[in-house]
CSV table of C-alpha atoms in Angstrom, one decimal:
chain,number,residue,atom,x,y,z
F,1,UNK,CA,-23.5,-7.8,-9.1
F,2,UNK,CA,-22.2,-10.5,-11.4
F,3,UNK,CA,-18.8,-12.0,-10.3
F,4,UNK,CA,-17.8,-14.1,-13.3
F,5,UNK,CA,-15.1,-12.9,-15.5
F,6,UNK,CA,-17.4,-13.4,-18.6
F,7,UNK,CA,-19.9,-10.7,-17.4
F,8,UNK,CA,-17.8,-8.3,-15.3
F,9,UNK,CA,-16.9,-5.1,-17.2
F,10,UNK,CA,-15.6,-1.7,-16.3
F,11,UNK,CA,-19.1,-0.3,-16.3
F,12,UNK,CA,-20.1,-2.9,-13.6
F,13,UNK,CA,-18.2,-0.6,-11.1
F,14,UNK,CA,-20.0,2.7,-11.6
F,15,UNK,CA,-22.3,2.0,-8.7
F,16,UNK,CA,-19.6,0.8,-6.2
F,17,UNK,CA,-17.4,3.7,-7.3
F,18,UNK,CA,-20.2,6.2,-6.5
F,19,UNK,CA,-20.8,4.5,-3.2
F,20,UNK,CA,-17.2,4.6,-2.3
F,21,UNK,CA,-16.9,8.3,-3.1
F,22,UNK,CA,-20.0,9.0,-1.1
F,23,UNK,CA,-18.4,7.3,1.9
F,24,UNK,CA,-15.3,9.5,1.6
F,25,UNK,CA,-17.5,12.6,1.6
F,26,UNK,CA,-19.3,11.3,4.7
F,27,UNK,CA,-16.1,10.6,6.4
F,28,UNK,CA,-14.6,13.9,5.5
F,29,UNK,CA,-17.7,15.5,7.2
F,30,UNK,CA,-16.9,13.6,10.3
F,31,UNK,CA,-13.2,14.5,10.1
F,32,UNK,CA,-13.1,18.0,8.4
F,33,UNK,CA,-9.7,18.4,10.2
F,34,UNK,CA,-7.3,15.8,11.6
F,35,UNK,CA,-7.0,12.1,10.8
F,36,UNK,CA,-9.1,9.0,11.5
F,37,UNK,CA,-7.3,6.1,13.1
F,38,UNK,CA,-5.6,3.5,10.8
F,39,UNK,CA,-8.3,0.9,11.3
F,40,UNK,CA,-11.9,0.9,12.6
F,41,UNK,CA,-13.3,-0.1,15.9
F,42,UNK,CA,-16.5,-2.1,15.4
F,43,UNK,CA,-16.4,-1.0,11.8
F,44,UNK,CA,-16.4,2.7,12.5
F,45,UNK,CA,-13.4,5.1,12.4
F,46,UNK,CA,-12.5,7.1,15.4
F,47,UNK,CA,-9.9,9.8,15.7
F,48,UNK,CA,-6.3,8.8,15.2
F,49,UNK,CA,-5.0,7.5,18.5
F,50,UNK,CA,-1.4,7.0,19.4
F,51,UNK,CA,0.0,7.2,23.0
F,52,UNK,CA,1.6,10.6,23.7
F,53,UNK,CA,-0.2,12.4,20.8
F,54,UNK,CA,-3.4,14.3,20.7
F,55,UNK,CA,-6.4,12.5,19.1
F,56,UNK,CA,-6.5,13.1,15.4
F,57,UNK,CA,-2.8,13.8,15.1
F,58,UNK,CA,-0.8,13.1,12.0
F,59,UNK,CA,1.1,10.1,13.4
F,60,UNK,CA,1.6,6.4,12.5
F,61,UNK,CA,2.1,5.1,8.9
F,62,UNK,CA,-1.5,5.3,7.7
F,63,UNK,CA,-2.4,9.0,7.6
F,64,UNK,CA,-1.2,9.5,4.0
F,65,UNK,CA,-4.0,7.1,2.9
F,66,UNK,CA,-6.7,9.4,4.4
F,67,UNK,CA,-5.3,12.4,2.5
F,68,UNK,CA,-5.0,10.2,-0.6
F,69,UNK,CA,-8.7,9.3,-0.3
F,70,UNK,CA,-9.6,13.0,-0.2
F,71,UNK,CA,-7.5,13.7,-3.2
F,72,UNK,CA,-9.1,10.8,-5.1
F,73,UNK,CA,-12.5,12.2,-4.3
F,74,UNK,CA,-11.5,15.6,-5.8
F,75,UNK,CA,-10.0,14.0,-8.9
F,76,UNK,CA,-12.9,11.6,-9.5
F,77,UNK,CA,-15.8,13.7,-8.4
F,78,UNK,CA,-14.5,17.3,-8.3
F,79,UNK,CA,-15.3,17.4,-4.6
F,80,UNK,CA,-14.2,20.9,-3.5
F,81,UNK,CA,-14.6,20.1,0.2
F,82,UNK,CA,-12.4,17.1,0.0
F,83,UNK,CA,-9.9,19.1,-2.0
F,84,UNK,CA,-9.8,21.8,0.7
F,85,UNK,CA,-9.2,19.3,3.4
F,86,UNK,CA,-6.5,17.5,1.5
F,87,UNK,CA,-4.7,20.8,0.7
F,88,UNK,CA,-4.9,21.7,4.4
F,89,UNK,CA,-3.1,18.5,5.3
F,90,UNK,CA,0.0,19.5,3.4
F,91,UNK,CA,1.3,21.7,6.1
F,92,UNK,CA,0.8,18.9,8.7
F,93,UNK,CA,3.0,16.6,6.6
F,94,UNK,CA,5.6,19.3,6.1
F,95,UNK,CA,5.8,19.9,9.9
F,96,UNK,CA,5.9,16.2,10.6
F,97,UNK,CA,8.9,15.5,8.4
F,98,UNK,CA,10.7,18.7,9.4
F,99,UNK,CA,10.3,17.9,13.1
F,100,UNK,CA,10.9,14.2,12.7
F,101,UNK,CA,7.6,13.2,14.3
F,102,UNK,CA,7.1,9.5,14.5
F,103,UNK,CA,9.2,8.7,11.4
F,104,UNK,CA,11.6,6.0,12.6
F,105,UNK,CA,10.4,3.7,9.7
F,106,UNK,CA,10.6,3.3,6.0
F,107,UNK,CA,6.9,4.3,5.2
F,108,UNK,CA,7.6,7.6,3.7
F,109,UNK,CA,6.1,6.5,0.5
F,110,UNK,CA,2.9,5.5,2.1
F,111,UNK,CA,2.8,8.8,3.9
F,112,UNK,CA,4.0,11.3,1.3
F,113,UNK,CA,3.1,9.9,-2.1
F,114,UNK,CA,-0.8,9.9,-1.7
F,115,UNK,CA,-0.6,13.1,0.2
F,116,UNK,CA,2.2,15.4,-1.0
F,117,UNK,CA,3.3,14.0,-4.3
F,118,UNK,CA,-0.4,14.0,-5.2
F,119,UNK,CA,-0.8,17.6,-4.0
F,120,UNK,CA,2.2,18.7,-6.1
F,121,UNK,CA,0.9,17.0,-9.2
F,122,UNK,CA,-2.7,18.3,-8.8
F,123,UNK,CA,-2.1,21.8,-7.5
F,124,UNK,CA,1.6,22.6,-7.9
F,125,UNK,CA,1.9,23.4,-4.2
F,126,UNK,CA,5.6,24.0,-3.5
F,127,UNK,CA,5.3,23.1,0.1
F,128,UNK,CA,4.0,19.7,-0.9
F,129,UNK,CA,7.0,19.2,-3.3
F,130,UNK,CA,9.5,20.2,-0.6
F,131,UNK,CA,7.8,18.0,2.0
F,132,UNK,CA,7.9,15.0,-0.3
F,133,UNK,CA,11.5,15.6,-1.2
F,134,UNK,CA,12.4,15.9,2.5
F,135,UNK,CA,10.6,12.6,3.2
F,136,UNK,CA,12.6,11.0,0.3
F,137,UNK,CA,15.8,12.4,2.0
F,138,UNK,CA,14.7,10.8,5.3
F,139,UNK,CA,14.0,7.5,3.6
F,140,UNK,CA,17.4,7.6,1.9
F,141,UNK,CA,19.1,7.9,5.3
F,142,UNK,CA,17.8,4.4,6.1
F,143,UNK,CA,19.8,2.9,3.2
F,144,UNK,CA,22.6,0.6,4.1
F,145,UNK,CA,25.0,0.8,1.1
F,146,UNK,CA,27.0,-2.3,1.9
F,147,UNK,CA,23.9,-4.4,2.1
F,148,UNK,CA,22.1,-2.5,-0.6
F,149,UNK,CA,18.9,-2.3,1.4
F,150,UNK,CA,16.6,0.1,3.1
F,151,UNK,CA,15.9,-0.8,6.7
F,152,UNK,CA,12.2,-1.1,7.4
F,153,UNK,CA,11.6,-0.5,11.1
F,154,UNK,CA,13.2,1.2,14.1
F,155,UNK,CA,16.2,3.2,14.9
F,156,UNK,CA,19.2,2.2,12.8
F,157,UNK,CA,21.1,1.2,15.9
F,158,UNK,CA,18.3,-1.2,17.0
F,159,UNK,CA,19.9,-4.7,17.0
F,160,UNK,CA,16.6,-6.5,16.5
F,161,UNK,CA,15.6,-4.4,13.4
F,162,UNK,CA,19.0,-3.6,12.0
F,163,UNK,CA,19.2,-4.9,8.4
F,164,UNK,CA,15.6,-6.0,8.2
F,165,UNK,CA,13.6,-5.4,5.0
F,166,UNK,CA,9.9,-6.0,4.4
F,167,UNK,CA,8.0,-6.6,1.2
F,168,UNK,CA,5.7,-3.6,2.0
F,169,UNK,CA,8.6,-1.3,1.1
F,170,UNK,CA,8.1,-1.9,-2.6
F,171,UNK,CA,5.4,0.8,-2.4
F,172,UNK,CA,7.7,3.2,-0.7
F,173,UNK,CA,10.3,3.1,-3.6
F,174,UNK,CA,8.2,5.1,-6.1
F,175,UNK,CA,8.8,8.1,-3.8
F,176,UNK,CA,12.6,7.7,-4.4
F,177,UNK,CA,12.2,7.5,-8.2
F,178,UNK,CA,9.9,10.5,-8.1
F,179,UNK,CA,12.4,12.4,-6.0
F,180,UNK,CA,15.3,11.5,-8.4
F,181,UNK,CA,13.3,12.7,-11.5
F,182,UNK,CA,12.2,15.9,-9.6
F,183,UNK,CA,15.5,16.9,-8.2
F,184,UNK,CA,18.0,15.3,-10.6
F,185,UNK,CA,19.7,13.5,-7.8
F,186,UNK,CA,20.5,10.0,-8.8
F,187,UNK,CA,21.2,8.8,-5.3
F,188,UNK,CA,17.5,8.2,-4.7
F,189,UNK,CA,17.1,6.2,-7.8
F,190,UNK,CA,20.2,4.1,-7.2
F,191,UNK,CA,19.1,3.2,-3.7
F,192,UNK,CA,15.6,2.3,-5.0
F,193,UNK,CA,17.1,0.1,-7.7
F,194,UNK,CA,19.5,-1.7,-5.3
F,195,UNK,CA,16.6,-2.3,-2.8
F,196,UNK,CA,14.5,-3.7,-5.6
F,197,UNK,CA,17.2,-6.2,-6.6
F,198,UNK,CA,17.5,-7.5,-3.1
F,199,UNK,CA,13.7,-7.7,-2.7
F,200,UNK,CA,13.4,-9.6,-5.9
F,201,UNK,CA,16.2,-12.0,-5.0
F,202,UNK,CA,15.4,-12.7,-1.4
F,203,UNK,CA,11.9,-11.8,-0.5
F,204,UNK,CA,10.5,-14.0,-3.3
F,205,UNK,CA,10.8,-17.7,-2.8
F,206,UNK,CA,11.4,-20.3,-5.5
F,207,UNK,CA,7.7,-21.1,-5.7
F,208,UNK,CA,6.8,-17.4,-6.1
F,209,UNK,CA,5.4,-17.1,-2.5
F,210,UNK,CA,7.0,-14.4,-0.4
F,211,UNK,CA,8.6,-13.8,2.9
F,212,UNK,CA,7.2,-10.9,4.8
F,213,UNK,CA,10.6,-9.8,6.0
F,214,UNK,CA,14.2,-10.7,5.3
F,215,UNK,CA,17.3,-10.0,7.4
F,216,UNK,CA,20.8,-8.9,6.2
F,217,UNK,CA,24.2,-8.3,7.8
F,218,UNK,CA,24.6,-4.5,7.2
F,219,UNK,CA,28.3,-4.7,7.6
F,220,UNK,CA,29.0,-7.5,5.1
F,221,UNK,CA,25.8,-7.5,3.1
F,222,UNK,CA,25.3,-11.2,3.7
F,223,UNK,CA,21.8,-12.5,3.6
F,224,UNK,CA,20.7,-14.1,6.8
F,225,UNK,CA,17.2,-15.4,6.9
F,226,UNK,CA,13.5,-14.8,6.1
F,227,UNK,CA,10.9,-14.4,8.7
F,228,UNK,CA,7.4,-13.0,9.3
F,229,UNK,CA,5.9,-10.3,11.6
F,230,UNK,CA,2.3,-10.5,10.5
F,231,UNK,CA,2.0,-13.8,8.7
F,232,UNK,CA,0.9,-17.2,10.2
F,233,UNK,CA,4.5,-18.5,10.2
F,234,UNK,CA,8.0,-17.7,8.8
F,235,UNK,CA,7.4,-20.2,5.9
F,236,UNK,CA,3.7,-19.3,5.2
F,237,UNK,CA,2.6,-16.6,2.8
F,238,UNK,CA,1.0,-13.5,4.4
F,239,UNK,CA,-1.7,-12.5,1.9
F,240,UNK,CA,-1.2,-8.8,2.1
F,241,UNK,CA,2.6,-9.2,1.7
F,242,UNK,CA,2.0,-11.2,-1.5
F,243,UNK,CA,-0.3,-8.4,-2.7
F,244,UNK,CA,2.4,-5.8,-2.0
F,245,UNK,CA,4.7,-8.0,-4.1
F,246,UNK,CA,2.3,-8.2,-7.0
F,247,UNK,CA,1.7,-4.5,-7.0
F,248,UNK,CA,5.1,-3.4,-6.0
F,249,UNK,CA,7.1,-5.3,-8.6
F,250,UNK,CA,4.6,-4.4,-11.4
F,251,UNK,CA,4.6,-0.7,-10.3
F,252,UNK,CA,8.4,-0.4,-10.0
F,253,UNK,CA,8.8,-1.9,-13.5
F,254,UNK,CA,7.7,1.5,-14.7
F,255,UNK,CA,10.9,3.0,-13.3
F,256,UNK,CA,13.4,0.1,-13.7
F,257,UNK,CA,12.3,-2.0,-16.8
F,258,UNK,CA,15.7,-3.6,-17.0
F,259,UNK,CA,15.5,-5.3,-13.6
F,260,UNK,CA,13.3,-8.1,-14.8
F,261,UNK,CA,10.6,-7.3,-12.3
F,262,UNK,CA,7.6,-8.1,-14.4
F,263,UNK,CA,8.1,-11.9,-14.6
F,264,UNK,CA,8.3,-11.8,-10.7
F,265,UNK,CA,5.1,-9.8,-10.4
F,266,UNK,CA,3.4,-12.3,-12.8
F,267,UNK,CA,4.6,-15.4,-10.9
F,268,UNK,CA,3.5,-13.8,-7.6
F,269,UNK,CA,0.1,-13.0,-9.1
F,270,UNK,CA,-0.3,-16.6,-10.3
F,271,UNK,CA,0.5,-17.9,-6.8
F,272,UNK,CA,-2.0,-15.5,-5.2
F,273,UNK,CA,-4.8,-16.2,-7.7
F,274,UNK,CA,-4.3,-20.0,-7.3
F,275,UNK,CA,-5.1,-19.6,-3.6
F,276,UNK,CA,-7.9,-17.0,-3.9
F,277,UNK,CA,-11.4,-18.1,-2.8
F,278,UNK,CA,-14.1,-18.0,-5.5
F,279,UNK,CA,-15.6,-14.9,-4.0
F,280,UNK,CA,-12.3,-13.0,-4.6
F,281,UNK,CA,-11.7,-12.1,-0.9
F,282,UNK,CA,-8.3,-13.4,0.3
F,283,UNK,CA,-7.9,-15.0,3.7
F,284,UNK,CA,-5.3,-13.1,5.8
F,285,UNK,CA,-2.6,-15.8,5.1
F,286,UNK,CA,-2.6,-17.8,1.9
F,287,UNK,CA,-2.1,-21.0,4.0
F,288,UNK,CA,-5.8,-20.7,4.7
F,289,UNK,CA,-8.9,-21.2,2.6
F,290,UNK,CA,-12.6,-21.8,2.8
F,291,UNK,CA,-13.6,-23.8,5.9
F,292,UNK,CA,-10.5,-22.8,7.9
F,293,UNK,CA,-12.5,-20.5,10.1
F,294,UNK,CA,-9.9,-17.8,9.6
F,295,UNK,CA,-10.8,-14.2,8.8
F,296,UNK,CA,-10.5,-12.5,5.4
F,297,UNK,CA,-8.2,-9.6,4.7
F,298,UNK,CA,-10.0,-7.7,2.1
F,299,UNK,CA,-7.3,-5.1,1.9
F,300,UNK,CA,-5.0,-7.8,0.4
F,301,UNK,CA,-7.5,-8.4,-2.3
F,302,UNK,CA,-7.8,-4.6,-3.0
F,303,UNK,CA,-4.0,-4.2,-3.2
F,304,UNK,CA,-3.8,-7.3,-5.5
F,305,UNK,CA,-6.5,-5.9,-7.8
F,306,UNK,CA,-4.4,-2.7,-8.2
F,307,UNK,CA,-1.4,-4.8,-8.9
F,308,UNK,CA,-3.2,-7.0,-11.4
F,309,UNK,CA,-4.4,-4.0,-13.4
F,310,UNK,CA,-0.9,-2.5,-13.3
F,311,UNK,CA,0.6,-5.9,-14.4
F,312,UNK,CA,-1.9,-6.2,-17.3
F,313,UNK,CA,-1.0,-2.7,-18.6
F,314,UNK,CA,2.7,-3.8,-19.1
F,315,UNK,CA,1.8,-7.1,-20.9
F,316,UNK,CA,0.6,-7.7,-24.5
F,317,UNK,CA,-3.1,-7.5,-24.6
F,318,UNK,CA,-3.5,-11.2,-25.3
F,319,UNK,CA,-1.7,-12.0,-22.0
F,320,UNK,CA,-2.7,-9.0,-19.9
F,321,UNK,CA,-6.5,-9.4,-20.4
F,322,UNK,CA,-6.4,-12.5,-18.1
F,323,UNK,CA,-5.0,-10.5,-15.2
F,324,UNK,CA,-7.3,-7.6,-15.8
F,325,UNK,CA,-10.3,-9.9,-15.7
F,326,UNK,CA,-9.0,-11.4,-12.5
F,327,UNK,CA,-8.8,-7.9,-11.0
F,328,UNK,CA,-12.4,-7.2,-12.0
F,329,UNK,CA,-13.5,-10.5,-10.5
F,330,UNK,CA,-11.8,-9.6,-7.2
F,331,UNK,CA,-13.3,-6.1,-7.2
F,332,UNK,CA,-16.8,-7.6,-7.9
F,333,UNK,CA,-16.4,-9.8,-4.9
F,334,UNK,CA,-15.2,-7.0,-2.7
F,335,UNK,CA,-18.1,-4.8,-3.7
F,336,UNK,CA,-20.5,-7.6,-3.0
F,337,UNK,CA,-19.2,-8.9,0.3
F,338,UNK,CA,-17.2,-6.1,1.8
F,339,UNK,CA,-19.0,-2.9,0.9
F,340,UNK,CA,-19.1,-0.6,3.9
F,341,UNK,CA,-21.6,1.7,2.2
F,342,UNK,CA,-24.3,-1.0,2.4
F,343,UNK,CA,-23.6,-2.0,6.0
F,344,UNK,CA,-24.0,1.1,8.0
F,345,UNK,CA,-20.2,1.7,8.5
F,346,UNK,CA,-18.3,5.0,7.8
F,347,UNK,CA,-15.6,2.9,6.0
F,348,UNK,CA,-15.4,1.9,2.4
F,349,UNK,CA,-14.1,-1.7,2.7
F,350,UNK,CA,-15.0,-4.1,5.5
F,351,UNK,CA,-13.5,-7.5,6.6
F,352,UNK,CA,-9.9,-6.6,6.7
F,353,UNK,CA,-7.1,-7.6,9.1
F,354,UNK,CA,-4.3,-5.4,10.3
F,355,UNK,CA,-2.3,-8.1,12.2
F,356,UNK,CA,-3.8,-11.3,13.3
F,357,UNK,CA,-0.7,-12.4,15.3
F,358,UNK,CA,-0.8,-9.1,17.3
F,359,UNK,CA,-4.6,-9.2,17.7
F,360,UNK,CA,-5.0,-5.8,15.9
F,361,UNK,CA,-7.7,-4.8,13.5
F,362,UNK,CA,-9.2,-8.2,13.0
F,363,UNK,CA,-12.4,-8.1,10.8
F,364,UNK,CA,-12.2,-4.4,10.6
F,365,UNK,CA,-11.8,-1.8,7.9
F,366,UNK,CA,-8.5,0.1,7.4
F,367,UNK,CA,-7.4,3.3,5.7
F,368,UNK,CA,-5.1,1.4,3.4
F,369,UNK,CA,-7.9,-1.1,2.5
F,370,UNK,CA,-10.2,1.8,1.8
F,371,UNK,CA,-7.6,3.6,-0.3
F,372,UNK,CA,-6.6,0.7,-2.5
F,373,UNK,CA,-10.2,-0.3,-2.9
F,374,UNK,CA,-11.0,3.2,-4.2
F,375,UNK,CA,-7.9,3.2,-6.3
F,376,UNK,CA,-8.7,-0.2,-7.8
F,377,UNK,CA,-12.3,1.0,-8.6
F,378,UNK,CA,-10.9,4.2,-10.2
F,379,UNK,CA,-8.4,2.1,-12.3
F,380,UNK,CA,-11.2,-0.3,-13.4
F,381,UNK,CA,-13.9,2.2,-14.1
F,382,UNK,CA,-12.0,5.3,-15.1
F,383,UNK,CA,-8.6,4.1,-16.2
F,384,UNK,CA,-7.0,6.2,-13.5
F,385,UNK,CA,-3.2,6.0,-13.4
F,386,UNK,CA,-2.4,7.0,-9.9
F,387,UNK,CA,0.4,9.1,-8.4
F,388,UNK,CA,2.8,6.3,-7.5
């Protein structure tokens, strides 16, 4: 496949898209029920494994991406088996939020938008709608009004996590905007808008790089400090976090066009692209480049590609085409260098990193990497708009 912006077109991705959809179907045959783990072991997915739960349980923050992949296979290829499995997952998500199973975190959007919001939009399943609204309610309970932020991790009384936000949460906020539009309750929307402002003003540094996390005093609202959990250092730029910023600010511009988010997304995109290797596959922290010996994080590039296409859609054509072409360049590099379909894996996108500092998922595939890779291919080849 060509990787130059001059020769890469939407039609260039018909084969990678077909390969990715075939991988989803194969993985569905391996997991007709239950959920794969969030990342692979030796580039193969095993059943979801978390201490205290049966293998394949709907736990952790990644299961929504598996259901989302199934819905994508139905939408893009009319795959009836994938549709049936995705529809069956809805009751699992409904039970999970009803019983508060492993939900002491903010990732309700990651869990419930690709699964239940998608199900509601595609099949009008009332259980999916109610489950997604219940997840939005739970997310809203993590909102600290005096600080104007949604706490990322842990019990709200946890002193280590109290008042911490992370840049990933930008992708959880569309669930709140959807809930507000669906229910008429403005509380969801106002919390999302407030969190967006704090993310814009504190997670993004002056040079357009990003902190992974930021801490606030929840009693006074005072900003305290930036830090990282998965980047190389507090003052470095974790690649996936920067990608969440590009996509998250561009995406939320749909819902809050008055918050001046688009210039932030654009500056973050420019920072990311300036540090992207020629093959389009980001290293896990943007402090590193070719010759560093550090691993790639292909999922960061997949998320960034989605964000660049979204960003381009909001700009005048003369300005947006640059970002769209950069997204196509990235996708071409991912299809050439990280394609699980050509490497004997049951994953879609190889060479990702979950968390280098924690020694997790290094040079492995992940459900989020696979999901955003397929989403980016669908956006590029089919002009698919998504459920966010």
